[in-house]
Amino acid sequence: FGGIPKTYVLRGNKEYAPGKIGELLGCNANQAYAQQQAAQQPGPNGQPAPMPGGGGPGQDVLERFLLPVSECSMTLESILDDLRKDPWPVPADKRVARCTGSALSVATGLMDLAIPRRGGRVMLFTGGPCTSGPGAIVGRIKTETMRSHADLVKNAE
């Protein structure tokens, strides 16, 4: 079934640790950690030891889930062109459910599995505030107001 793309669905009201993400996505985080530790141990003649399996730490994650933009720009542009408004109606007195915090948790977990203790960039494009799960800054009911800049300056809770 290599030609059939897989879709992974994670709950938006939970925060996921990198190890849990690796377990859910079938990436062996312990193997990546062992490979990283092996890379830090010098081999014979003071040279770095070769990586087991031929790849660096998180190579499985890199190959399955992350690509440089240059390698996936056409697919990315196609996805962005095909974006449509969510067909599920939202009542007028409620905000759209956005689980931005959970999405960022998963993205940073993937980065941590793929390239542990290194810098990386996660880009987020959003159309409103996080209303569900970790990082929620306002509830879904519109009668609950969001804090404004003036509230933050006044230290109002």
Short mmCIF file of N, CA, C and O in Angstrom, two decimals, residues 41 98 112-113:
data_model
loop_
_atom_site.label_atom_id
_atom_site.label_comp_id
_atom_site.label_asym_id
_atom_site.label_seq_id
_atom_site.Cartn_x
_atom_site.Cartn_y
_atom_site.Cartn_z
N GLN A 41 29.35 9.19 20.42
CA GLN A 41 30.47 8.38 20.89
C GLN A 41 31.52 8.27 19.78
O GLN A 41 31.20 7.87 18.68
N ARG A 98 -10.85 26.15 16.92
CA ARG A 98 -9.47 26.13 16.41
C ARG A 98 -8.57 25.54 17.48
O ARG A 98 -8.47 26.06 18.57
N ASP A 112 11.23 17.86 17.03
CA ASP A 112 12.09 17.32 18.08
C ASP A 112 12.50 15.88 17.78
O ASP A 112 13.63 15.49 18.06
N LEU A 113 11.59 15.11 17.21
CA LEU A 113 11.94 13.73 16.83
C LEU A 113 12.91 13.70 15.65
O LEU A 113 13.81 12.88 15.60
#
